[in-house]
XYZ file of C-alpha atoms in Angstrom:
576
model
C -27.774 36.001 2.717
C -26.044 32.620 1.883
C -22.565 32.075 1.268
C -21.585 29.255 -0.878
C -18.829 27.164 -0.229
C -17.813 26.005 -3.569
C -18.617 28.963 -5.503
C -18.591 31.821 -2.956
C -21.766 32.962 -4.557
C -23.360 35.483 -2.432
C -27.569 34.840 -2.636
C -30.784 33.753 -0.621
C -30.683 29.986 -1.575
C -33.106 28.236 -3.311
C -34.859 24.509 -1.761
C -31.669 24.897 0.839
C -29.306 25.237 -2.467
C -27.028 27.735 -4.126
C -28.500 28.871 -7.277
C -25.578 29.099 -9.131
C -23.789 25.407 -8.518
C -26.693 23.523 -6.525
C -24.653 23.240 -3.800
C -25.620 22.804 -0.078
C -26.131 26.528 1.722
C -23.699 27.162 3.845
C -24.760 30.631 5.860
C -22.838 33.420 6.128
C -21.014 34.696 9.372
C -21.461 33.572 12.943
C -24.689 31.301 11.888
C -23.521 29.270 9.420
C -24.193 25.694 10.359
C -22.177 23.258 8.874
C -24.429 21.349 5.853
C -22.967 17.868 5.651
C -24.930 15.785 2.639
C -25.565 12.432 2.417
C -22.822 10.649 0.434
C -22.514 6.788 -0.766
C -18.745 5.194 -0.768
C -17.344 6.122 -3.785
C -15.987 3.402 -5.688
C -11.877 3.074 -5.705
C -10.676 3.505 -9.036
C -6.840 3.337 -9.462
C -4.560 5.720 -10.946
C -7.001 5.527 -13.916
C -6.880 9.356 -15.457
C -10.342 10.107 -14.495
C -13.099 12.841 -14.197
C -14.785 13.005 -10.438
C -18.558 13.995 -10.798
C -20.366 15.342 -7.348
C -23.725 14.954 -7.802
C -26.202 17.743 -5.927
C -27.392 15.301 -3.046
C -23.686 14.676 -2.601
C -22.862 11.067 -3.921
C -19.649 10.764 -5.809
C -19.154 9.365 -9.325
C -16.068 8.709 -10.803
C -15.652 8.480 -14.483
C -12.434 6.245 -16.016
C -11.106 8.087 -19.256
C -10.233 6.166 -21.904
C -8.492 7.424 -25.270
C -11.475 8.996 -25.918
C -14.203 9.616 -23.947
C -17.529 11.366 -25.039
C -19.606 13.840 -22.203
C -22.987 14.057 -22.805
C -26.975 12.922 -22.034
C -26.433 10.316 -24.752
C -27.296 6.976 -23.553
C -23.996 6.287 -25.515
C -21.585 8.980 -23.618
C -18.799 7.681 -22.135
C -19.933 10.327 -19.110
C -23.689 10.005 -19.414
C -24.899 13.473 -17.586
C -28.708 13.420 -17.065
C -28.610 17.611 -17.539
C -31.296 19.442 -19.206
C -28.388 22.002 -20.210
C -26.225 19.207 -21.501
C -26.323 18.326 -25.326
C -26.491 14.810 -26.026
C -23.341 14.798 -27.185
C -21.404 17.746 -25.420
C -18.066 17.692 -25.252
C -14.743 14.913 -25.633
C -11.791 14.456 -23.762
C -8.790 12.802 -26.151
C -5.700 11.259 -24.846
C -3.048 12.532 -27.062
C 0.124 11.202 -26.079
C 0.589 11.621 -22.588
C -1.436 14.301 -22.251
C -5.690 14.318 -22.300
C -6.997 17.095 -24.073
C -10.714 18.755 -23.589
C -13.238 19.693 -26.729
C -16.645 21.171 -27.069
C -18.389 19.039 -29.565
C -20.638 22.333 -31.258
C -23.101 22.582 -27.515
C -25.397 25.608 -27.481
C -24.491 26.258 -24.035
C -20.604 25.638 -24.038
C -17.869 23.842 -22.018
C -16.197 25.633 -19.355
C -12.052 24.405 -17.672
C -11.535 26.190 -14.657
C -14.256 29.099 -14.675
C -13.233 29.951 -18.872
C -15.654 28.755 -21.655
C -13.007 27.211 -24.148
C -12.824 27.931 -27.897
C -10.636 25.230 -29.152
C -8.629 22.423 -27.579
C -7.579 22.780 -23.978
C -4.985 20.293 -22.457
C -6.188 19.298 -18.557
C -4.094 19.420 -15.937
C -4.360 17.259 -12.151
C -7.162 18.786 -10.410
C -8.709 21.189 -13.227
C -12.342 21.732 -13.300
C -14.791 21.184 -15.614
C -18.262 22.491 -15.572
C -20.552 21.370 -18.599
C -24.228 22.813 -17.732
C -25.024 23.032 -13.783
C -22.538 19.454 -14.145
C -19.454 20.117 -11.917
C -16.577 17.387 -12.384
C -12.845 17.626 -11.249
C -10.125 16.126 -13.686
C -8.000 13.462 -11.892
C -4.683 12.821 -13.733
C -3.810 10.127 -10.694
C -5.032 8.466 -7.430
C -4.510 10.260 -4.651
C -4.606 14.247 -3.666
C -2.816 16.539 -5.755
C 1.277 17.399 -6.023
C 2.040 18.086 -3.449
C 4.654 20.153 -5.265
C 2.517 23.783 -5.514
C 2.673 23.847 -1.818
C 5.501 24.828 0.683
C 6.265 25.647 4.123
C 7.585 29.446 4.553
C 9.290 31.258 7.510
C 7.611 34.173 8.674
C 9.247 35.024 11.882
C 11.298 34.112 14.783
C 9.475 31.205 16.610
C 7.044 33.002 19.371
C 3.638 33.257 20.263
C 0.999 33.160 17.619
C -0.501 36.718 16.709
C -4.096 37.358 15.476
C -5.371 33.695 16.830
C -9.436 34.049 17.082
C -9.785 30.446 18.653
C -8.584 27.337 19.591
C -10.081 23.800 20.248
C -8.423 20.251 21.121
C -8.693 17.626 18.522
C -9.530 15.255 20.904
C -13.508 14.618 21.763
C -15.172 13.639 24.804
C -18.166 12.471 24.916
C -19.980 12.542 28.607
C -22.748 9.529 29.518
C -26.484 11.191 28.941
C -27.167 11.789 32.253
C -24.352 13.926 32.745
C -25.108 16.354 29.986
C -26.188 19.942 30.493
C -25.256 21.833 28.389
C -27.055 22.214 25.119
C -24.181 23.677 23.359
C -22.382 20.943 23.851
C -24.558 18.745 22.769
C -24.816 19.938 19.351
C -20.971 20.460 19.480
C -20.699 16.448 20.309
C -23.549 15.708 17.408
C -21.977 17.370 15.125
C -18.652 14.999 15.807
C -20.329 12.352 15.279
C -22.020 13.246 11.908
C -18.555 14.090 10.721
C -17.579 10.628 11.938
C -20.980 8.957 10.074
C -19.547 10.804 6.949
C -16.080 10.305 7.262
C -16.674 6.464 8.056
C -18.715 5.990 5.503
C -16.812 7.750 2.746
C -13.466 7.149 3.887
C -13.760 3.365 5.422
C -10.867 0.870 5.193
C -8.716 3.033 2.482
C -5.110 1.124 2.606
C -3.604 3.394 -0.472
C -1.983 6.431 0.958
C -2.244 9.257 -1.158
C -6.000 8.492 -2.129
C -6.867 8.449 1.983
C -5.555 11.483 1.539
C -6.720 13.117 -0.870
C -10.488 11.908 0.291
C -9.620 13.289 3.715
C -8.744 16.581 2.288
C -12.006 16.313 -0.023
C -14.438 15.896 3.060
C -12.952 19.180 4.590
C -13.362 21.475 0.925
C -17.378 19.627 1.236
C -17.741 20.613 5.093
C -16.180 23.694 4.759
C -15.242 27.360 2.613
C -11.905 26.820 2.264
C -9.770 27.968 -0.914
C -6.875 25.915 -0.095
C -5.663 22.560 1.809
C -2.790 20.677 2.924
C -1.987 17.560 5.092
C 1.181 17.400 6.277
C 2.887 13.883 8.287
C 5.840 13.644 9.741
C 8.804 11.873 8.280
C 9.554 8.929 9.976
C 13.306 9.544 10.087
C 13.963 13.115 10.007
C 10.669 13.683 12.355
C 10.191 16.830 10.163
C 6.788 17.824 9.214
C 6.588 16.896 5.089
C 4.110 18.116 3.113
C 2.310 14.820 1.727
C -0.705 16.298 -0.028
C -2.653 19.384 -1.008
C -5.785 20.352 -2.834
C -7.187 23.722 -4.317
C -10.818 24.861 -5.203
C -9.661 26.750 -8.302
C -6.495 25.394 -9.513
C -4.149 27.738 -10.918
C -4.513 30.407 -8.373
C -0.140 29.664 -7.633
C 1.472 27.894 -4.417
C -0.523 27.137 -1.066
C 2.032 28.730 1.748
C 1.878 27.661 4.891
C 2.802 29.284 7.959
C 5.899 27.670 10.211
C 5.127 29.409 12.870
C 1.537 28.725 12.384
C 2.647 24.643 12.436
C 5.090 25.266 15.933
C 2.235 26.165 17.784
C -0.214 23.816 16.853
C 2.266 20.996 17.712
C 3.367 23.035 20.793
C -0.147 23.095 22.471
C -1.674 19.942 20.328
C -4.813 21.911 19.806
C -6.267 23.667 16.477
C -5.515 27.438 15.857
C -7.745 29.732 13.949
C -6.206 33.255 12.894
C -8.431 35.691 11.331
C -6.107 37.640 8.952
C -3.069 36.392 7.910
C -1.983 39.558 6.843
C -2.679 41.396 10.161
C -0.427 39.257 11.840
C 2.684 40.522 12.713
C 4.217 37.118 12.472
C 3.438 36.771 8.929
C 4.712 40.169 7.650
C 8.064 39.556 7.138
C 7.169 37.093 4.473
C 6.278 39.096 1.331
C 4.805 36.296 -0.756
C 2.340 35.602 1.467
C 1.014 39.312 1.609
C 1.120 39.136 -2.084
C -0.949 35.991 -2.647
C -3.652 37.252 -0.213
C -4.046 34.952 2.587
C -6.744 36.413 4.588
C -7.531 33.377 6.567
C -5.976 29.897 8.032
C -7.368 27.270 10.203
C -4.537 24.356 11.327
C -5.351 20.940 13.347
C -3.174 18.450 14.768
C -3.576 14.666 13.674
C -2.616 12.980 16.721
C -1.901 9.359 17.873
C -4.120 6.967 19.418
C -2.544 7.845 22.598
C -3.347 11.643 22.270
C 0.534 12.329 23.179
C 2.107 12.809 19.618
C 1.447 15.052 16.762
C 2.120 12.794 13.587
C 0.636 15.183 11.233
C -1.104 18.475 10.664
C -4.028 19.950 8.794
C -4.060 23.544 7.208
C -6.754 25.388 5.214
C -6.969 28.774 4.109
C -8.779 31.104 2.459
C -7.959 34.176 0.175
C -11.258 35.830 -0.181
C -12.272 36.897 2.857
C -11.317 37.840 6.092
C -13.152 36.260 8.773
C -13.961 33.422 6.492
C -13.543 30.593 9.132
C -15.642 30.364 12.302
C -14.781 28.985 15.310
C -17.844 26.022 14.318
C -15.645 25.528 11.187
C -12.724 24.999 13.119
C -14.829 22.768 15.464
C -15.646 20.232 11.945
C -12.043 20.589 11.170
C -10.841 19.219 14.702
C -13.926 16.643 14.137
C -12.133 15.693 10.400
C -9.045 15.537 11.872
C -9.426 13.274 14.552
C -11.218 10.511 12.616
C -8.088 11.268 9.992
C -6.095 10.067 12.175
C -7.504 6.873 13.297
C -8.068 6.316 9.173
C -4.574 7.017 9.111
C -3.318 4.656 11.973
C -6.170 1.886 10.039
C -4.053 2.295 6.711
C -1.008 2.300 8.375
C -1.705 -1.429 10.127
C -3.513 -2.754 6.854
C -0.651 -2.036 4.705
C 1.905 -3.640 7.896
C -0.646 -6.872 8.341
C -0.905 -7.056 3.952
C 3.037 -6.471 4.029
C 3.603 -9.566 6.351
C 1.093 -11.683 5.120
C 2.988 -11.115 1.837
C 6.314 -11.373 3.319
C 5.490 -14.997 5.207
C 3.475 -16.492 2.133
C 7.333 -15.437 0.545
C 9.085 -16.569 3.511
C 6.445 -20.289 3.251
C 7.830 -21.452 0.050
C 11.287 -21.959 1.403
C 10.990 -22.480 5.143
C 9.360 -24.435 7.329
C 6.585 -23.143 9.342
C 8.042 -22.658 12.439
C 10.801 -20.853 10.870
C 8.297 -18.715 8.875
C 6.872 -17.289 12.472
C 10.703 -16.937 13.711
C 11.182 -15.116 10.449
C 7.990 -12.766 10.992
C 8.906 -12.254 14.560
C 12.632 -11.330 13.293
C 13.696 -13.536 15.505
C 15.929 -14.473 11.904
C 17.590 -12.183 10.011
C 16.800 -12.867 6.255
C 18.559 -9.338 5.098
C 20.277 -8.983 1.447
C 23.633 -10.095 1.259
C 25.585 -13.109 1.948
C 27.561 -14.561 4.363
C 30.264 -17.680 4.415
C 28.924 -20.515 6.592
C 28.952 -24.453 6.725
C 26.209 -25.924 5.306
C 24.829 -29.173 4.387
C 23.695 -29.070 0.928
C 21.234 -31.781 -0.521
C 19.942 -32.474 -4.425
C 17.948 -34.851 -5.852
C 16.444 -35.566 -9.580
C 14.368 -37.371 -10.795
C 16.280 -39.992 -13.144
C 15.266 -40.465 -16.768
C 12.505 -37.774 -16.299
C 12.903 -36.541 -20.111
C 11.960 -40.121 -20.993
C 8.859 -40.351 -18.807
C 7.800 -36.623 -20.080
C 8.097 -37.276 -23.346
C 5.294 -40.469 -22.954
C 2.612 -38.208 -21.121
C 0.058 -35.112 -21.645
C 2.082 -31.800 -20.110
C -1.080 -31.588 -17.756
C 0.096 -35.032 -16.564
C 3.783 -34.213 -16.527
C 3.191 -31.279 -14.290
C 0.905 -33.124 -11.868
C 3.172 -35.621 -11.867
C 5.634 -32.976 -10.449
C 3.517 -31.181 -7.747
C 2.739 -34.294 -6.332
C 6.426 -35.797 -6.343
C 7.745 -32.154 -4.435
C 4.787 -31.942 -2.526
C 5.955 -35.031 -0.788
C 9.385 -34.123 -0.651
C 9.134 -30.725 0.708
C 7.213 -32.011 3.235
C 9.933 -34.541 4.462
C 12.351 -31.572 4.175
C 11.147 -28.991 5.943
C 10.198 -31.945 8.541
C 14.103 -32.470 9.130
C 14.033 -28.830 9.529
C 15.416 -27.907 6.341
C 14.981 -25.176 3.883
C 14.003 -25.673 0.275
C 16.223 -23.632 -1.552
C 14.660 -24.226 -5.014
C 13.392 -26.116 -7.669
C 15.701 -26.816 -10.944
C 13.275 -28.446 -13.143
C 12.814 -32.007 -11.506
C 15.676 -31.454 -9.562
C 14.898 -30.114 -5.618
C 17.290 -28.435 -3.707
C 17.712 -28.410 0.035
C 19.521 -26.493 2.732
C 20.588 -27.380 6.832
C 22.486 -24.894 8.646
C 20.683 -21.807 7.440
C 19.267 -19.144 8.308
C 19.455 -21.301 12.117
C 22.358 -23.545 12.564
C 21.892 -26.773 14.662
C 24.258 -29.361 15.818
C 22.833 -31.826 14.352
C 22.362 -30.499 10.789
C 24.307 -32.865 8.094
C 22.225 -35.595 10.993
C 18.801 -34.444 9.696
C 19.773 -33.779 6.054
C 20.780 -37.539 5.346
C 18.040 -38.543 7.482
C 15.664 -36.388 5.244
C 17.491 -38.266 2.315
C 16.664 -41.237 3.616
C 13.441 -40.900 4.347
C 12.506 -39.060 0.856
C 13.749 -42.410 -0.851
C 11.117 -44.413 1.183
C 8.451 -42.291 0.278
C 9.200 -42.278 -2.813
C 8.807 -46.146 -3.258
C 5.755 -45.850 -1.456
C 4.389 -43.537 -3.756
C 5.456 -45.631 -6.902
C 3.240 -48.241 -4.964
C 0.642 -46.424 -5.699
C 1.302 -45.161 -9.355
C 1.825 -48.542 -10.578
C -1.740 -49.384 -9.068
C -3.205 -46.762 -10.720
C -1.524 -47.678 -13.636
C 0.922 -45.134 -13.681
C 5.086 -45.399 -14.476
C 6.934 -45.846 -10.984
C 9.405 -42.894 -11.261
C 13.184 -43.395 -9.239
C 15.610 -40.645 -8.011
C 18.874 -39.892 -6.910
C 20.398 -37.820 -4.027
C 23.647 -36.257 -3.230
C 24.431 -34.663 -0.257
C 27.945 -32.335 0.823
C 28.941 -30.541 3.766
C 31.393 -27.868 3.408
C 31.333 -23.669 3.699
C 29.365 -21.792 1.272
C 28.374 -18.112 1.107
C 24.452 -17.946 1.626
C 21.841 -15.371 2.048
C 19.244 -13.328 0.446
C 20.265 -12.634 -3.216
C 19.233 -10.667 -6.350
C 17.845 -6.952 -6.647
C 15.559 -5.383 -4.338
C 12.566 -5.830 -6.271
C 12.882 -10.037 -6.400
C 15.562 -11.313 -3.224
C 16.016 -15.063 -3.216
C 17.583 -16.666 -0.556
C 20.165 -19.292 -1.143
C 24.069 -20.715 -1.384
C 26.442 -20.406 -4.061
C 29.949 -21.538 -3.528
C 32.035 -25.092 -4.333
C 30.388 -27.140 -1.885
C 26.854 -26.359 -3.531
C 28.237 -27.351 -7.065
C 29.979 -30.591 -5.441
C 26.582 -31.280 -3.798
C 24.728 -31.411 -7.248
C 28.010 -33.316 -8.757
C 26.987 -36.071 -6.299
C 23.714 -36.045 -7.132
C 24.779 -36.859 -11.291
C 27.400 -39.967 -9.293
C 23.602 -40.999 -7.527
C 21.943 -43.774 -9.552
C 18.330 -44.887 -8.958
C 17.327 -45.389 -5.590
C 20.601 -44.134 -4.345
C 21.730 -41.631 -1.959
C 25.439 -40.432 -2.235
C 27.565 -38.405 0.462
C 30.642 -36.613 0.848
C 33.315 -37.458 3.393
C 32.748 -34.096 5.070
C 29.266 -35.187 5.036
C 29.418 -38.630 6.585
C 31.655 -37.192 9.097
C 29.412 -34.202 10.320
C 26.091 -36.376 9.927
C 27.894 -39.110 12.009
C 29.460 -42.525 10.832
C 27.921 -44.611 13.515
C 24.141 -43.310 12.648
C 23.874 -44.871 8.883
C 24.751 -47.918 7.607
C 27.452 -46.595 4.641
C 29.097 -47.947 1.821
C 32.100 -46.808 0.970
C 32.414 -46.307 -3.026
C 35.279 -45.558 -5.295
C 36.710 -41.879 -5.327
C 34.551 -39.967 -7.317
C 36.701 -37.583 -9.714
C 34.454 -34.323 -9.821
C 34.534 -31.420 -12.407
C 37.047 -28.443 -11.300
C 38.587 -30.729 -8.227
C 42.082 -31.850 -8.901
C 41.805 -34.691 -6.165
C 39.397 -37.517 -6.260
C 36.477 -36.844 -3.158
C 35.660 -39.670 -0.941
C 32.507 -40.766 -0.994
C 29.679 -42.989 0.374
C 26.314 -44.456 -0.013
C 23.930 -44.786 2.446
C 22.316 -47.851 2.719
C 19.760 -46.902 5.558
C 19.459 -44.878 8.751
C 19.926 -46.148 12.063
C 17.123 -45.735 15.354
């Protein structure tokens, strides 16, 4: 007699199938072999409301639900079933608001949510199932496994030794060298690792979202084995609690999956999986009357270990409510096999989502710094935090003068070409004098020294950047008048003085940067800059260092919201 595992139907199985949902035998008691079909990657489909079809061999189709969505063997069906028992056009599923609501179109043979043939409309819910002919498909309201929400973690004791346990196996395989292999047993115990590893590789691969690794994790363990309930629990990285992350039921509805605290201590106490063989029989789990009343016969739990095999980081649990004796210790064996290529998935995830993070965070980090400050930055060898702090800076700005004229005489292709040329040059020069670009303002480009690293020699290597940018820039006007192009001319004006600067703005979009009076006398300098000129602040000429530039000294400058007139300079040229 053949049990089956997503049914529980209870006959001699037909071409190595369960006559009543085609799926894989599974046999029943201490023979059952664990079946484990072929399956092709599934395709990732976001948090697209969708339905999840499991086809008899095993392969997974996933179905995207529009507003309305058409199930049937109609080469037009939005879920095209090739079903002799389907209609052509079967049944509908409707998004109504925020809700996605399930119709039999008039079939012969009916539509059936969760085990019920429906009559009228019937709203889905995460995780329902829907069975249309021998066509099995789970509703998916997300990505991911489902809420986590109907499960819990319930005291049922004082912390002790584990009553009722029928076995126990470590998570961790070892596989000897050929020659060194006697024992027959074993070797079907170390096969059948490494089929759950084929499967689990080739199902699960590189999965960087979370709560879909998850939720296929959990789905691989309801294939490989007759459970009526799961959960994955990880640890929280700060309290170093176990949380429950994600859980998943073969018949939704049947109320919260409990799971056992004691039954958690001692599987991170001895690192190794427990099997107990009635719940209920166990003395540790009779003081807690709501497990006894939702009929937990069985529970297998697992440890998901670390790559070093010393830590527990998460845990495993699946029970069942149907039988007792419904796990065997083979069962238990595929578990610790599930759980132990979980865990390497899970370590995977966890370093794709650090190396996308950073490769995000230094692209970021590359369109204000130079690159050797990017690396310092990813090595946090610099701390770019939120907030702000007061510090002396050397501020620099320069526009481009009479740009609204030259725009207004060329394409806005040509205009904006014009532009990413013109910074790419300058950027270069300033992040060269070990600057920071700060932003662009329209034409305008402005720079930063002393920040996030101060140097001695910071105001130095802003005027020489100054400098320098004004060569280039008549270089480059070489060339555009070649080509037949406008020459375009700029001015720069530089100030040293203390302004608050750091990383600004909400959480969601920081910039970094420095707001204060010397930033807003630096671009006041800048409007005193005509064309080709370079204009600097006392403070400026002082820090940078009188005896390195050849300076003129100009007429006090009265600025906007200074009641003195500001000494001032310009630079004629750098000296070697």
């Amino acid at each position: 007699m053949s049990v089956c595992p997503v049914c529980f139907h209870e006959s001699e199985p037909v071409a190595g199938r369960c006559p009543s949902c085609s799926a894989p035998r599974v046999l029943a008691s201490s023979d059952r072999e664990a079946v484990i079909p072929p399956r092709p990657s599934a395709p990732h489909i976001a948090s697209a409301p969708r339905l999840i079809l499991k086809g008899q061999g095993g392969e997974i189709t996933e179905y995207p639900l529009g507003d309305s969505s058409v199930l049937g063997r109609s080469t037009t069906a939005s879920v095209r079933l090739a079903d002799r028992e389907v209609s052509r056009k079967h049944s509908q599923i409707d998004r109504e608001g925020n809700d996605y609501v399930l119709r039999d179109l008039g079939s012969s043979n009916g539509t059936f949510l969760n085990g019920k043939r429906i009559v009228g409309p019937a709203k889905l819910g995460d995780g329902d199932e829907v069975l249309i002919g021998t066509s099995k498909m789970e509703f998916r309201l997300t990505s991911g496994a489902q809420n986590g929400n109907n499960a819990e973690i319930v005291h049922t004791g004082k912390p002790g030794v584990l009553e009722g346990v029928v076995a126990r196996t470590s998570a961790k395989a070892t596989f000897l060298p050929v020659e060194q292999v006697q024992d027959v047993g074993q070797l079907k115990r170390d096969y059948e690792r490494l089929r759950v590893g084929h499967e689990f590789s080739t199902y699960v691969r590189l999965e960087r979202d979370l709560n879909e690794l998850l939720r296929r994790i959990l789905e691989i363990a309801f294939d490989l084995i007759p459970c009526d309930n799961g959960v994955i629990l990880l640890r929280d990285p700060h309290s170093q609690e176990l949380v429950i992350q994600a859980m998943r039921q073969r018949k939704p509805g049947q109320g919260k999956v409990l799971v056992s605290d004691t039954l958690l201590a001692q599987v991170q106490l001895t690192k190794e999986g427990v099997l107990t063989s009635d719940a209920i029989a166990d003395k540790r789990f009779q003081a807690s009357q709501s497990i006894i009343a939702l009929g937990v016969r069985s529970a297998m739990a697992v440890p998901l270990l670390t790559s070093s095999g010393e830590d527990v980081k998460g845990i495993m649990f699946l029970d069942s409510r149907e039988r007792i004796a419904a796990f065997t210790t083979k069962d238990l064996e595929v578990l610790s096999a599930i759980a132990a290529q979980a865990s390497v998935a899970l370590e995977n995830s966890e370093y794709a989502r650090a190396l996308e993070f950073e490769a995000t965070q230094r692209a970021q980090l590359a369109r204000f710094l130079s690159p050797a400050l990017v690396e310092q930055a990813a090595r946090g060898s610099i701390e770019l935090s939120k907030g702000g702090a007061l510090s002396e800076l050397t501020i620099l700005f320069s526009d481009v003068r009479g740009f609204t004229r030259i725009s207004e005489k060329l394409p806005a292709q040509e205009v904006v070409r014009m532009l990413n040329d013109y910074f790419e040059l300058m950027v270069d020069i300033l992040f060269e004098h070990e600057g920071i670009l700060d932003k662009f303002i329209g034409d305008a480009i402005m720079g930063l020294w002393g920040a996030p690293v101060k140097r001695p020699d910071d105001a130095t290597n802003a005027v020489r950047a100054a400098v320098k940018m004004q060569k280039r820039v008549a270089e480059w006007n070489e060339e555009r008048v070649a080509q037949g192009k406008e020459p375009i001319r700029i001015g720069i004006g530089l100030h040293t003085g203390q302004v608050v600067v750091g990383n600004m703005g909400s959480s969601k979009a920081l910039s970094y940067t420095a707001i204060g009076d010397g930033v807003n006398l630096a671009s006041r300098l800048c409007g005193i800059a005509g064309e080709d000129m370079i204009v600097i602040s006392e403070e400026c000429a002082q820090r940078a260092g009188k005896d390195k530039f050849v300076l003129e000294p100009l007429p006090p400058a009265k600025v906007k919201n200074r009641e003195a007139p500001v000494e001032i300079y310009r630079v004629i040229e750098a000296l070697e």
